[in-house]
Amino acid sequence: MDVLAMVLAGGEGKRLFPLTADRAKPAVPFGGVYRLVDFVLSNLVNGGYRKIVVLTQYKSHSLDRHIAQTWRMSAMLGNYVASVPAQMRRGPHWFSGSADAIFQNLNLINDEHTDYILVFGADHIYRMDPQQLLKHHIESGASLTVAAVRAPLAQASALGVIVPGEGWRIGAFREKPTDAVGLPDAPDQVLASMGNYVFTTKALIDAVTEDSKNEASAHDLGGSLVPAFVARNDAAYYDFVNNEVPGAKDADRGYWRDVGEVDAYYDAHMDLIMPVPIFNLYNQDWPIYTWHPPLPPAKFVFHYQPGEAFDSLVSAGVIVAGGTVRRSILSPSVRVERGAIVENSVLLDGVKVGPGAIVRNTILDKNVEVAEGAQIGVDLEGDRSRFTVSKNGIVVVGKGKRVG
């Protein structure tokens, strides 16, 4: 049985600005040492699917470089992770939607002669065994299976909602409904699309080819293709709650987060640093792979006062020299000087926090410098005049900026 995985990584990521000012959303760092794309690729590789193409488009340089450096497979065994930019095979235009991205790359499918196609998103945090998803798809007899996660009913208006039918079939698919009804066994929940799909190969080729002829179509998987399969009773769903990942604990079983906007990205980081993390990075039975630069261990220095960190993730190359870090994530080569306080924050690679500075409820992109005595995340009104502030009051400072 031949399987090809296609990872959709071409979106602009406007809701994550300024973290996406000069990088694709799947290339945004996460959890100290990872990139968002590492989570989907790790799931596929751990699940045994190692013929993977990553379809890219906007601001893809750092994503392409990360995939080239990190995701090298044995060509001897026919394995690969290939970054594929928009090839414009159908004319001089970019991808106009996720379905169009597949249509413009049908040569990749035809070259592999596969039986099934996995089409996964590239910007979600979760663990999933895709073999179980594919097994369910085959048993269902449908041409399309949509992976579904249980989400609060109150969030239905922001999701693609699946209405269950008979025998794992999708009875209806509704995009962002305002009048959704809860599940029979969980009235306060709905089934939402995870953005992960399994297609029988011929059905996908036929669907995207037909969709390409419809000028009124949005050429989108969720908005265009899924409703077409549902209309002819040829779409099934897979409830993510049934997925069993080796090494998973009760606390993080069924965890899935869409981190496509700033507050969700921040909240997912805070999930990592709970005493019993809601998402456990330390599961070595299903590791999240990435590339690590050759950096020395983190160092805590007594510089007039102790350098210390509490309830935090501290990466290699970090130096906390007399500063205090609480409930934060420090990425590689961050430096926190004496008397500085970092609380409830996410600091990406190379950030420098000067002596006596205060950083609270803030995301600092790579190589940001916080000057001596400066404050960020303390006066939100003042911060709004200089930086991005999210709906929940999280301050975001773009790459290479100086605070103070």
CSV table of C-alpha atoms in Angstrom, one decimal:
chain,number,residue,atom,x,y,z
A,1,MET,CA,0.0,0.0,0.0
A,2,ASP,CA,1.6,3.2,-1.2
A,3,VAL,CA,0.9,6.5,0.7
A,4,LEU,CA,2.0,10.0,-0.1
A,5,ALA,CA,1.7,12.8,2.4
A,6,MET,CA,1.1,16.4,1.3
A,7,VAL,CA,1.7,19.1,3.9
A,8,LEU,CA,0.0,22.4,3.2
A,9,ALA,CA,2.4,25.2,4.3
A,10,GLY,CA,1.7,28.1,1.9
A,11,GLY,CA,-0.7,30.4,3.9
A,12,GLU,CA,0.2,34.0,4.7
A,13,GLY,CA,-0.4,33.8,8.4
A,14,LYS,CA,-1.7,37.3,8.8
A,15,ARG,CA,-3.2,36.7,12.2
A,16,LEU,CA,0.2,35.8,13.6
A,17,PHE,CA,1.8,39.1,12.6
A,18,PRO,CA,4.5,40.3,13.4
A,19,LEU,CA,5.8,36.8,13.9
A,20,THR,CA,5.0,36.2,10.2
A,21,ALA,CA,6.4,39.5,8.9
A,22,ASP,CA,9.3,37.8,7.1
A,23,ARG,CA,8.6,34.1,7.6
A,24,ALA,CA,5.9,31.6,6.7
A,25,LYS,CA,3.6,30.6,9.5
A,26,PRO,CA,4.9,26.9,9.6
A,27,ALA,CA,8.4,28.3,10.1
A,28,VAL,CA,7.4,30.3,13.3
A,29,PRO,CA,9.4,29.0,16.3
A,30,PHE,CA,7.5,27.2,19.0
A,31,GLY,CA,8.3,25.6,22.4
A,32,GLY,CA,11.9,26.9,22.6
A,33,VAL,CA,13.6,24.8,20.0
A,34,TYR,CA,11.0,23.7,17.4
A,35,ARG,CA,9.3,25.1,14.4
A,36,LEU,CA,5.5,24.7,13.9
A,37,VAL,CA,6.1,22.4,10.9
A,38,ASP,CA,8.1,20.0,13.1
A,39,PHE,CA,4.9,18.7,14.8
A,40,VAL,CA,3.1,17.6,11.6
A,41,LEU,CA,6.3,16.1,10.1
A,42,SER,CA,7.1,14.3,13.4
A,43,ASN,CA,3.6,12.8,13.4
A,44,LEU,CA,4.0,11.5,9.8
A,45,VAL,CA,7.5,10.2,10.3
A,46,ASN,CA,6.7,8.5,13.6
A,47,GLY,CA,3.6,7.0,11.9
A,48,GLY,CA,5.8,5.4,9.2
A,49,TYR,CA,4.9,7.7,6.3
A,50,ARG,CA,8.1,9.0,4.9
A,51,LYS,CA,7.3,10.2,1.4
A,52,ILE,CA,6.3,13.8,2.2
A,53,VAL,CA,6.0,16.9,0.1
A,54,VAL,CA,5.6,20.3,1.8
A,55,LEU,CA,3.8,22.8,-0.4
A,56,THR,CA,5.1,26.3,0.2
A,57,GLN,CA,4.3,29.7,-1.2
A,58,TYR,CA,4.7,32.9,0.9
A,59,LYS,CA,8.0,34.0,2.5
A,60,SER,CA,9.2,30.4,2.4
A,61,HIS,CA,13.0,30.9,2.7
A,62,SER,CA,13.4,30.1,6.4
A,63,LEU,CA,10.9,27.2,6.1
A,64,ASP,CA,12.7,25.8,3.1
A,65,ARG,CA,16.1,26.1,4.9
A,66,HIS,CA,14.7,24.4,8.0
A,67,ILE,CA,13.3,21.5,6.1
A,68,ALA,CA,16.6,21.1,4.1
A,69,GLN,CA,18.7,21.2,7.3
A,70,THR,CA,16.5,19.1,9.5
A,71,TRP,CA,14.3,16.7,7.5
A,72,ARG,CA,16.8,14.6,5.6
A,73,MET,CA,15.6,11.0,4.9
A,74,SER,CA,17.4,8.0,3.4
A,75,ALA,CA,17.0,8.2,-0.3
A,76,MET,CA,18.2,4.6,-0.4
A,77,LEU,CA,14.9,3.5,1.1
A,78,GLY,CA,12.8,5.8,-1.1
A,79,ASN,CA,12.1,8.2,1.7
A,80,TYR,CA,12.1,12.0,1.4
A,81,VAL,CA,10.7,15.3,2.8
A,82,ALA,CA,10.7,17.7,-0.1
A,83,SER,CA,9.9,21.4,0.0
A,84,VAL,CA,7.9,22.3,-3.1
A,85,PRO,CA,7.4,26.0,-4.0
A,86,ALA,CA,4.6,27.2,-6.2
A,87,GLN,CA,5.6,25.8,-9.6
A,88,MET,CA,3.0,27.7,-11.6
A,89,ARG,CA,2.5,24.6,-13.8
A,90,ARG,CA,-1.0,25.7,-14.7
A,91,GLY,CA,-0.1,29.3,-15.6
A,92,PRO,CA,1.5,32.4,-14.1
A,93,HIS,CA,-0.4,32.5,-10.8
A,94,TRP,CA,0.0,31.6,-7.2
A,95,PHE,CA,-2.1,29.0,-5.4
A,96,SER,CA,-5.6,30.4,-5.0
A,97,GLY,CA,-6.6,27.9,-2.2
A,98,SER,CA,-5.6,24.6,-0.7
A,99,ALA,CA,-7.5,22.6,-3.4
A,100,ASP,CA,-5.8,24.6,-6.1
A,101,ALA,CA,-2.4,24.0,-4.4
A,102,ILE,CA,-3.0,20.2,-4.9
A,103,PHE,CA,-4.3,20.6,-8.4
A,104,GLN,CA,-1.2,22.6,-9.4
A,105,ASN,CA,1.0,19.8,-8.0
A,106,LEU,CA,-0.8,16.7,-9.5
A,107,ASN,CA,2.5,15.7,-11.1
A,108,LEU,CA,3.8,14.8,-7.6
A,109,ILE,CA,0.9,12.4,-7.1
A,110,ASN,CA,1.1,11.0,-10.6
A,111,ASP,CA,4.9,10.4,-10.2
A,112,GLU,CA,4.3,8.3,-7.0
A,113,HIS,CA,1.4,6.1,-8.2
A,114,THR,CA,0.0,6.1,-4.6
A,115,ASP,CA,-3.2,4.4,-3.3
A,116,TYR,CA,-3.9,7.1,-0.7
A,117,ILE,CA,-3.0,10.7,-0.1
A,118,LEU,CA,-2.7,12.2,3.4
A,119,VAL,CA,-3.3,16.0,3.2
A,120,PHE,CA,-2.3,17.7,6.5
A,121,GLY,CA,-2.0,21.3,7.7
A,122,ALA,CA,1.3,22.6,8.9
A,123,ASP,CA,0.5,24.9,11.9
A,124,HIS,CA,-1.1,22.9,14.6
A,125,ILE,CA,0.3,21.5,17.9
A,126,TYR,CA,-0.7,17.9,18.5
A,127,ARG,CA,0.3,14.3,18.4
A,128,MET,CA,-1.5,11.9,16.2
A,129,ASP,CA,-0.8,8.4,14.8
A,130,PRO,CA,-1.8,8.8,11.2
A,131,GLN,CA,-1.8,5.0,10.6
A,132,GLN,CA,-5.0,4.8,12.7
A,133,LEU,CA,-6.6,7.6,10.7
A,134,LEU,CA,-5.7,5.8,7.4
A,135,LYS,CA,-7.0,2.4,8.8
A,136,HIS,CA,-10.3,4.1,9.7
A,137,HIS,CA,-10.5,5.6,6.2
A,138,ILE,CA,-10.1,2.3,4.5
A,139,GLU,CA,-12.6,0.6,6.8
A,140,SER,CA,-15.2,3.3,6.2
A,141,GLY,CA,-15.3,2.7,2.5
A,142,ALA,CA,-15.4,6.5,1.8
A,143,SER,CA,-13.3,8.4,-0.7
A,144,LEU,CA,-12.5,11.1,1.9
A,145,THR,CA,-12.0,11.0,5.6
A,146,VAL,CA,-11.8,14.2,7.7
A,147,ALA,CA,-9.9,14.1,11.1
A,148,ALA,CA,-12.2,15.7,13.7
A,149,VAL,CA,-11.4,17.0,17.1
A,150,ARG,CA,-13.9,17.7,19.9
A,151,ALA,CA,-14.2,21.5,20.6
A,152,PRO,CA,-16.3,23.6,22.9
A,153,LEU,CA,-19.8,24.4,21.5
A,154,ALA,CA,-19.1,28.1,22.2
A,155,GLN,CA,-16.2,28.0,19.6
A,156,ALA,CA,-18.3,26.6,16.8
A,157,SER,CA,-18.7,29.9,15.0
A,158,ALA,CA,-14.9,29.9,14.3
A,159,LEU,CA,-14.7,26.3,13.1
A,160,GLY,CA,-15.6,24.0,10.3
A,161,VAL,CA,-18.2,21.8,12.1
A,162,ILE,CA,-19.0,18.2,11.3
A,163,VAL,CA,-22.5,16.9,11.8
A,164,PRO,CA,-22.2,13.1,12.3
A,165,GLY,CA,-24.2,10.8,10.1
A,166,GLU,CA,-24.7,7.1,10.1
A,167,GLY,CA,-21.7,4.7,10.1
A,168,TRP,CA,-19.0,7.3,10.5
A,169,ARG,CA,-20.3,9.2,7.5
A,170,ILE,CA,-20.5,13.0,7.6
A,171,GLY,CA,-24.1,14.0,7.6
A,172,ALA,CA,-23.4,17.7,7.0
A,173,PHE,CA,-20.4,20.0,7.1
A,174,ARG,CA,-21.0,23.6,8.2
A,175,GLU,CA,-18.4,26.4,8.0
A,176,LYS,CA,-18.5,28.7,11.1
A,177,PRO,CA,-22.1,28.1,12.1
A,178,THR,CA,-23.7,30.4,14.6
A,179,ASP,CA,-26.5,27.9,15.5
A,180,ALA,CA,-24.5,24.7,16.0
A,181,VAL,CA,-25.9,21.8,18.1
A,182,GLY,CA,-23.8,19.8,20.5
A,183,LEU,CA,-23.0,16.1,20.2
A,184,PRO,CA,-25.4,13.5,21.5
A,185,ASP,CA,-22.8,12.2,24.0
A,186,ALA,CA,-21.4,15.7,24.8
A,187,PRO,CA,-24.0,18.5,24.4
A,188,ASP,CA,-21.3,21.1,25.2
A,189,GLN,CA,-19.0,20.0,22.4
A,190,VAL,CA,-19.0,19.9,18.6
A,191,LEU,CA,-16.8,17.9,16.1
A,192,ALA,CA,-14.5,20.3,14.3
A,193,SER,CA,-12.3,19.7,11.3
A,194,MET,CA,-8.6,19.4,12.3
A,195,GLY,CA,-7.5,20.3,8.7
A,196,ASN,CA,-6.2,16.8,8.2
A,197,TYR,CA,-7.6,14.6,5.4
A,198,VAL,CA,-7.2,11.2,3.9
A,199,PHE,CA,-8.2,10.8,0.2
A,200,THR,CA,-8.3,7.8,-2.0
A,201,THR,CA,-6.0,8.9,-4.7
A,202,LYS,CA,-8.3,8.8,-7.8
A,203,ALA,CA,-11.1,10.5,-5.9
A,204,LEU,CA,-8.7,13.4,-5.0
A,205,ILE,CA,-7.4,13.8,-8.5
A,206,ASP,CA,-10.9,13.8,-9.9
A,207,ALA,CA,-12.2,16.3,-7.3
A,208,VAL,CA,-9.4,18.9,-7.7
A,209,THR,CA,-9.6,18.6,-11.5
A,210,GLU,CA,-13.3,19.2,-11.5
A,211,ASP,CA,-13.0,22.0,-8.9
A,212,SER,CA,-10.4,23.8,-11.1
A,213,LYS,CA,-13.1,24.2,-13.8
A,214,ASN,CA,-15.5,26.0,-11.5
A,215,GLU,CA,-14.6,29.7,-11.6
A,216,ALA,CA,-17.1,30.4,-8.7
A,217,SER,CA,-15.2,28.0,-6.4
A,218,ALA,CA,-13.0,29.2,-3.5
A,219,HIS,CA,-10.7,26.2,-4.5
A,220,ASP,CA,-10.4,25.4,-0.8
A,221,LEU,CA,-10.5,21.9,0.7
A,222,GLY,CA,-12.8,22.7,3.6
A,223,GLY,CA,-15.0,25.2,1.8
A,224,SER,CA,-15.2,23.5,-1.6
A,225,LEU,CA,-14.1,19.9,-1.7
A,226,VAL,CA,-15.5,18.5,1.6
A,227,PRO,CA,-19.1,19.7,0.9
A,228,ALA,CA,-19.0,18.1,-2.5
A,229,PHE,CA,-18.0,14.7,-1.0
A,230,VAL,CA,-20.6,15.1,1.8
A,231,ALA,CA,-23.3,15.9,-0.8
A,232,ARG,CA,-22.9,12.4,-2.4
A,233,ASN,CA,-22.5,10.7,1.0
A,234,ASP,CA,-18.8,9.8,0.2
A,235,ALA,CA,-17.1,11.6,3.2
A,236,ALA,CA,-16.4,10.0,6.6
A,237,TYR,CA,-15.0,11.5,9.8
A,238,TYR,CA,-12.5,10.2,12.3
A,239,ASP,CA,-12.9,11.2,15.9
A,240,PHE,CA,-9.5,12.2,17.2
A,241,VAL,CA,-10.5,11.2,20.8
A,242,ASN,CA,-10.0,7.6,19.6
A,243,ASN,CA,-6.4,8.1,18.5
A,244,GLU,CA,-3.9,6.3,20.8
A,245,VAL,CA,-0.4,7.6,20.7
A,246,PRO,CA,2.4,5.6,22.4
A,247,GLY,CA,3.6,7.3,25.6
A,248,ALA,CA,0.6,9.6,25.9
A,249,LYS,CA,-0.6,10.5,29.4
A,250,ASP,CA,-4.2,11.2,30.5
A,251,ALA,CA,-3.3,14.9,30.8
A,252,ASP,CA,-2.3,15.4,27.2
A,253,ARG,CA,-4.5,12.7,25.4
A,254,GLY,CA,-6.4,14.3,22.6
A,255,TYR,CA,-4.6,17.6,22.8
A,256,TRP,CA,-4.8,19.8,19.6
A,257,ARG,CA,-4.3,23.5,19.2
A,258,ASP,CA,-4.6,25.7,16.2
A,259,VAL,CA,-2.0,28.3,16.8
A,260,GLY,CA,-2.8,30.5,13.8
A,261,GLU,CA,-3.3,33.7,15.9
A,262,VAL,CA,-1.3,35.4,18.6
A,263,ASP,CA,-3.4,34.5,21.7
A,264,ALA,CA,-3.7,30.9,20.7
A,265,TYR,CA,0.1,30.7,20.0
A,266,TYR,CA,0.7,32.3,23.5
A,267,ASP,CA,-1.8,30.0,25.3
A,268,ALA,CA,-0.3,26.9,23.7
A,269,HIS,CA,3.1,27.9,25.1
A,270,MET,CA,1.6,28.4,28.6
A,271,ASP,CA,0.2,24.8,28.3
A,272,LEU,CA,3.8,23.6,28.1
A,273,ILE,CA,4.9,25.0,31.4
A,274,MET,CA,2.2,23.7,33.7
A,275,PRO,CA,3.4,21.4,36.5
A,276,VAL,CA,1.7,18.6,34.7
A,277,PRO,CA,1.9,19.9,31.1
A,278,ILE,CA,-1.3,19.7,29.0
A,279,PHE,CA,1.0,18.9,26.1
A,280,ASN,CA,4.0,16.9,27.0
A,281,LEU,CA,7.2,17.6,25.1
A,282,TYR,CA,9.0,14.8,27.0
A,283,ASN,CA,7.2,11.8,25.5
A,284,GLN,CA,10.1,9.9,24.0
A,285,ASP,CA,7.9,7.2,22.6
A,286,TRP,CA,6.6,9.7,20.1
A,287,PRO,CA,9.3,12.4,19.9
A,288,ILE,CA,9.0,15.8,18.2
A,289,TYR,CA,12.0,16.0,15.9
A,290,THR,CA,14.0,19.2,15.0
A,291,TRP,CA,17.5,20.4,14.4
A,292,HIS,CA,19.5,21.8,17.3
A,293,PRO,CA,22.4,24.2,16.9
A,294,PRO,CA,25.7,23.3,18.6
A,295,LEU,CA,25.2,25.3,21.8
A,296,PRO,CA,26.5,24.8,25.3
A,297,PRO,CA,24.1,24.0,28.2
A,298,ALA,CA,22.0,26.7,29.8
A,299,LYS,CA,23.8,28.6,32.6
A,300,PHE,CA,22.5,30.3,35.7
A,301,VAL,CA,24.9,32.9,37.2
A,302,PHE,CA,25.0,34.6,40.6
A,303,HIS,CA,25.6,38.2,39.5
A,304,TYR,CA,25.0,40.4,42.6
A,305,GLN,CA,21.9,38.2,43.1
A,306,PRO,CA,21.0,34.7,42.0
A,307,GLY,CA,20.1,33.9,38.4
A,308,GLU,CA,17.0,31.7,38.7
A,309,ALA,CA,14.0,30.3,36.7
A,310,PHE,CA,10.8,28.9,38.0
A,311,ASP,CA,8.1,26.9,36.1
A,312,SER,CA,9.9,27.6,32.8
A,313,LEU,CA,11.4,26.0,29.8
A,314,VAL,CA,15.1,27.0,29.3
A,315,SER,CA,16.9,26.1,26.1
A,316,ALA,CA,20.5,25.5,25.4
A,317,GLY,CA,22.8,28.5,25.2
A,318,VAL,CA,20.7,30.6,27.6
A,319,ILE,CA,22.4,32.6,30.3
A,320,VAL,CA,20.4,34.0,33.2
A,321,ALA,CA,23.0,36.2,35.0
A,322,GLY,CA,21.3,37.5,38.2
A,323,GLY,CA,17.9,37.8,36.6
A,324,THR,CA,14.6,36.1,37.5
A,325,VAL,CA,12.4,34.1,35.1
A,326,ARG,CA,9.0,32.9,36.0
A,327,ARG,CA,6.5,30.9,33.8
A,328,SER,CA,8.3,31.6,30.6
A,329,ILE,CA,9.9,29.9,27.6
A,330,LEU,CA,13.5,30.9,26.8
A,331,SER,CA,14.7,29.9,23.3
A,332,PRO,CA,18.4,29.2,22.5
A,333,SER,CA,20.9,31.9,23.2
A,334,VAL,CA,18.6,34.2,25.2
A,335,ARG,CA,20.4,36.3,27.9
A,336,VAL,CA,18.7,37.8,31.0
A,337,GLU,CA,20.9,40.2,32.9
A,338,ARG,CA,21.1,41.1,36.6
A,339,GLY,CA,17.9,42.4,38.3
A,340,ALA,CA,15.8,41.8,35.2
A,341,ILE,CA,12.4,40.1,35.5
A,342,VAL,CA,10.8,38.0,32.8
A,343,GLU,CA,7.3,36.7,33.6
A,344,ASN,CA,4.6,34.9,31.6
A,345,SER,CA,6.5,35.5,28.4
A,346,VAL,CA,7.9,33.8,25.3
A,347,LEU,CA,11.4,34.8,24.2
A,348,LEU,CA,12.7,33.6,20.9
A,349,ASP,CA,16.3,33.0,19.8
A,350,GLY,CA,18.9,35.5,20.7
A,351,VAL,CA,16.8,37.9,22.8
A,352,LYS,CA,18.7,40.1,25.2
A,353,VAL,CA,17.0,41.5,28.4
A,354,GLY,CA,19.1,44.2,29.9
A,355,PRO,CA,19.8,44.9,33.6
A,356,GLY,CA,16.7,45.8,35.7
A,357,ALA,CA,14.4,45.4,32.7
A,358,ILE,CA,10.8,44.0,33.1
A,359,VAL,CA,9.2,41.8,30.5
A,360,ARG,CA,5.7,40.6,31.3
A,361,ASN,CA,3.0,38.8,29.1
A,362,THR,CA,5.1,39.4,26.0
A,363,ILE,CA,6.3,37.5,23.0
A,364,LEU,CA,9.7,38.8,21.8
A,365,ASP,CA,10.8,37.6,18.4
A,366,LYS,CA,14.4,36.7,17.5
A,367,ASN,CA,17.2,39.1,18.4
A,368,VAL,CA,15.0,41.6,20.2
A,369,GLU,CA,17.0,43.8,22.7
A,370,VAL,CA,15.3,45.1,25.8
A,371,ALA,CA,17.4,48.0,27.1
A,372,GLU,CA,18.6,48.4,30.7
A,373,GLY,CA,15.6,49.4,32.9
A,374,ALA,CA,13.1,49.2,30.0
A,375,GLN,CA,9.6,47.8,30.6
A,376,ILE,CA,7.4,45.9,28.2
A,377,GLY,CA,4.0,44.4,29.0
A,378,VAL,CA,3.6,46.7,32.0
A,379,ASP,CA,1.9,49.7,30.4
A,380,LEU,CA,-0.4,48.3,27.6
A,381,GLU,CA,-1.5,51.7,26.4
A,382,GLY,CA,2.1,52.8,25.9
A,383,ASP,CA,3.0,49.5,24.3
A,384,ARG,CA,0.1,49.8,21.7
A,385,SER,CA,1.7,52.9,20.3
A,386,ARG,CA,4.9,51.0,19.4
A,387,PHE,CA,4.1,47.3,19.2
A,388,THR,CA,1.4,44.8,18.4
A,389,VAL,CA,-1.0,44.0,21.4
A,390,SER,CA,-3.4,41.1,21.1
A,391,LYS,CA,-7.0,40.9,22.1
A,392,ASN,CA,-6.0,39.3,25.4
A,393,GLY,CA,-3.3,41.9,26.1
A,394,ILE,CA,-0.2,40.0,24.9
A,395,VAL,CA,2.5,42.3,23.6
A,396,VAL,CA,4.4,41.1,20.5
A,397,VAL,CA,7.7,42.7,19.4
A,398,GLY,CA,8.9,41.9,15.9
A,399,LYS,CA,12.3,40.5,15.0
A,400,GLY,CA,15.4,42.6,15.7
A,401,LYS,CA,13.5,45.5,17.4
A,402,ARG,CA,14.8,47.4,20.3
A,403,VAL,CA,12.7,48.1,23.4
A,404,GLY,CA,13.6,51.2,25.4
